[in-house]
PDB file of C-alpha atoms in Angstrom:
ATOM      1  CA  VAL A   1       3.833  16.340   4.721  1.00 57.00           C
ATOM      2  CA  LYS A   2       4.807  18.206   7.467  1.00 66.00           C
ATOM      3  CA  LYS A   3       2.842  21.376   5.712  1.00 68.00           C
ATOM      4  CA  ALA A   4      -0.306  19.137   4.942  1.00 64.00           C
ATOM      5  CA  GLY A   5      -0.391  17.997   8.961  1.00 71.00           C
ATOM      6  CA  ALA A   6      -1.361  14.487   8.152  1.00 74.00           C
ATOM      7  CA  PRO A   7       0.024  11.552   8.134  1.00 80.00           C
ATOM      8  CA  PHE A   8       1.559   9.534   4.895  1.00 79.00           C
ATOM      9  CA  LEU A   9       0.691   5.656   4.404  1.00 84.00           C
ATOM     10  CA  SER A  10       3.399   3.830   2.175  1.00 88.00           C
ATOM     11  CA  PHE A  11       2.842   0.815   0.786  1.00 90.00           C
ATOM     12  CA  ILE A  12       5.200  -2.288  -0.169  1.00 93.00           C
ATOM     13  CA  ALA A  13       4.555  -5.412  -2.491  1.00 92.00           C
ATOM     14  CA  TYR A  14       7.431  -7.516  -3.055  1.00 92.00           C
ATOM     15  CA  GLY A  15       6.777 -10.208  -6.225  1.00 91.00           C
ATOM     16  CA  PRO A  16       8.548 -13.061  -7.689  1.00 92.00           C
ATOM     17  CA  GLU A  17      12.149 -12.774  -9.178  1.00 93.00           C
ATOM     18  CA  ALA A  18      12.791 -14.023 -12.689  1.00 92.00           C
ATOM     19  CA  ASN A  19      16.087 -15.451 -13.880  1.00 92.00           C
ATOM     20  CA  PHE A  20      17.772 -15.097 -17.649  1.00 92.00           C
ATOM     21  CA  ALA A  21      20.603 -16.324 -19.316  1.00 92.00           C
ATOM     22  CA  GLN A  22      22.149 -16.188 -22.608  1.00 93.00           C
ATOM     23  CA  PRO A  23      22.815 -19.046 -24.143  1.00 92.00           C
ATOM     24  CA  PRO A  24      20.004 -21.146 -22.257  1.00 90.00           C
ATOM     25  CA  ARG A  25      21.318 -23.670 -19.936  1.00 89.00           C
ATOM     26  CA  PRO A  26      21.561 -27.099 -21.509  1.00 90.00           C
ATOM     27  CA  LYS A  27      19.145 -29.905 -20.055  1.00 91.00           C
ATOM     28  CA  ASP A  28      21.851 -32.154 -19.975  1.00 92.00           C
ATOM     29  CA  PRO A  29      24.031 -31.231 -16.783  1.00 90.00           C
ATOM     30  CA  LYS A  30      26.893 -32.846 -18.366  1.00 93.00           C
ATOM     31  CA  ILE A  31      27.206 -30.164 -21.268  1.00 93.00           C
ATOM     32  CA  PRO A  32      29.752 -26.995 -19.874  1.00 93.00           C
ATOM     33  CA  TRP A  33      27.358 -24.211 -19.641  1.00 90.00           C
ATOM     34  CA  GLU A  34      29.489 -20.826 -20.224  1.00 93.00           C
ATOM     35  CA  PRO A  35      26.711 -18.011 -20.385  1.00 93.00           C
ATOM     36  CA  LYS A  36      27.176 -14.586 -21.929  1.00 95.00           C
ATOM     37  CA  TRP A  37      25.524 -12.744 -20.094  1.00 94.00           C
ATOM     38  CA  THR A  38      22.961 -13.006 -16.851  1.00 94.00           C
ATOM     39  CA  ALA A  39      20.173 -11.523 -15.581  1.00 94.00           C
ATOM     40  CA  LYS A  40      17.990 -11.607 -12.215  1.00 94.00           C
ATOM     41  CA  VAL A  41      14.717  -8.904 -12.296  1.00 93.00           C
ATOM     42  CA  ARG A  42      12.956  -8.665  -9.014  1.00 93.00           C
ATOM     43  CA  PHE A  43       9.141  -7.177  -9.451  1.00 92.00           C
ATOM     44  CA  LYS A  44       8.449  -4.735  -6.477  1.00 92.00           C
ATOM     45  CA  SER A  45       5.401  -2.433  -6.366  1.00 92.00           C
ATOM     46  CA  THR A  46       4.951   0.716  -4.417  1.00 92.00           C
ATOM     47  CA  ALA A  47       2.236   2.729  -3.458  1.00 90.00           C
ATOM     48  CA  SER A  48       2.149   5.786  -1.100  1.00 86.00           C
ATOM     49  CA  LEU A  49      -1.276   8.008   0.027  1.00 83.00           C
ATOM     50  CA  LEU A  50      -1.343  11.243   1.983  1.00 79.00           C
ATOM     51  CA  LEU A  51      -3.968  10.863   4.503  1.00 77.00           C
ATOM     52  CA  SER A  52      -5.455  14.242   3.820  1.00 68.00           C
ATOM     53  CA  GLU A  53      -8.411  16.024   3.885  1.00 58.00           C
ATOM     54  CA  GLY A  54      -9.928  14.268   0.559  1.00 57.00           C
ATOM     55  CA  THR A  55      -9.057  11.184   2.174  1.00 50.00           C
ATOM     56  CA  ARG A  56     -11.203  11.803   4.992  1.00 50.00           C
ATOM     57  CA  SER A  57     -13.802  13.130   3.241  1.00 49.00           C
ATOM     58  CA  ARG A  58     -14.497   9.826   1.218  1.00 51.00           C
ATOM     59  CA  ALA A  59     -14.721   7.682   4.688  1.00 50.00           C
ATOM     60  CA  ALA A  60     -17.393  10.241   6.116  1.00 53.00           C
ATOM     61  CA  GLU A  61     -19.320   9.748   2.873  1.00 56.00           C
ATOM     62  CA  GLN A  62     -19.456   5.949   3.928  1.00 55.00           C
ATOM     63  CA  PRO A  63     -22.688   5.106   5.390  1.00 56.00           C
ATOM     64  CA  PRO A  64     -22.991   5.032   9.668  1.00 53.00           C
ATOM     65  CA  SER A  65     -22.607   1.544  11.283  1.00 54.00           C
ATOM     66  CA  SER A  66     -25.765   1.746  13.304  1.00 51.00           C
ATOM     67  CA  ALA A  67     -28.289   4.025  11.743  1.00 48.00           C
ATOM     68  CA  SER A  68     -31.132   3.903  14.307  1.00 48.00           C
ATOM     69  CA  GLN A  69     -28.843   5.899  16.939  1.00 51.00           C
ATOM     70  CA  PRO A  70     -29.009   9.723  16.957  1.00 51.00           C
ATOM     71  CA  GLU A  71     -25.541  11.133  16.685  1.00 54.00           C
ATOM     72  CA  SER A  72     -24.308  12.736  19.901  1.00 54.00           C
ATOM     73  CA  LYS A  73     -24.372  16.742  19.979  1.00 55.00           C
ATOM     74  CA  PRO A  74     -22.226  18.551  21.973  1.00 53.00           C
ATOM     75  CA  ALA A  75     -23.757  21.197  24.706  1.00 55.00           C
ATOM     76  CA  GLN A  76     -24.641  24.380  24.459  1.00 58.00           C
ATOM     77  CA  GLY A  77     -21.590  26.394  25.439  1.00 57.00           C
ATOM     78  CA  SER A  78     -19.278  23.836  25.629  1.00 59.00           C
ATOM     79  CA  ALA A  79     -15.877  23.849  22.464  1.00 60.00           C
ATOM     80  CA  PRO A  80     -16.627  20.970  20.028  1.00 65.00           C
ATOM     81  CA  SER A  81     -14.389  18.138  20.605  1.00 73.00           C
ATOM     82  CA  VAL A  82     -10.923  17.540  18.475  1.00 72.00           C
ATOM     83  CA  PRO A  83     -11.490  14.634  16.286  1.00 72.00           C
ATOM     84  CA  ASN A  84      -8.573  11.966  17.219  1.00 75.00           C
ATOM     85  CA  PRO A  85      -5.947  11.712  14.506  1.00 74.00           C
ATOM     86  CA  VAL A  86      -5.902   7.919  14.871  1.00 75.00           C
ATOM     87  CA  GLU A  87      -9.478   7.251  14.802  1.00 77.00           C
ATOM     88  CA  GLU A  88      -9.622   9.787  12.170  1.00 76.00           C
ATOM     89  CA  GLY A  89      -6.726   8.038  10.148  1.00 74.00           C
ATOM     90  CA  VAL A  90      -9.056   4.703  10.930  1.00 75.00           C
ATOM     91  CA  LYS A  91     -11.566   5.962   9.497  1.00 76.00           C
ATOM     92  CA  ALA A  92      -9.773   6.984   6.175  1.00 74.00           C
ATOM     93  CA  LEU A  93      -8.324   3.715   5.312  1.00 72.00           C
ATOM     94  CA  ARG A  94     -11.761   2.197   6.206  1.00 72.00           C
ATOM     95  CA  GLY A  95     -13.119   4.706   3.520  1.00 68.00           C
ATOM     96  CA  ILE A  96     -10.295   3.540   1.067  1.00 69.00           C
ATOM     97  CA  PHE A  97     -10.835  -0.351   1.531  1.00 63.00           C
ATOM     98  CA  GLY A  98     -14.676   0.178   1.425  1.00 61.00           C
ATOM     99  CA  ARG A  99     -14.874  -1.347   5.163  1.00 55.00           C
TER     100      ARG A  99
END
């Protein structure tokens, strides 16, 4: 990530959990229950994304929100503006999620 010089995005989603036991719990609460084993399963999903040139180019492929306004070009002799990394990240996220 340091070498790429790009932000790193990480998602974590937590889902339901499931409990299993052998033998299953008896329906009658008066019957003693002695399980041989139990297990609790927790579902979790993760995703990671390096916001690099590939994701920026996808965001750049999106049509501009207002096609009637021409892009402003820097005046001759002036240095090109340096892109703001926060704005670039927002553009990349919009491109990923199709907004």
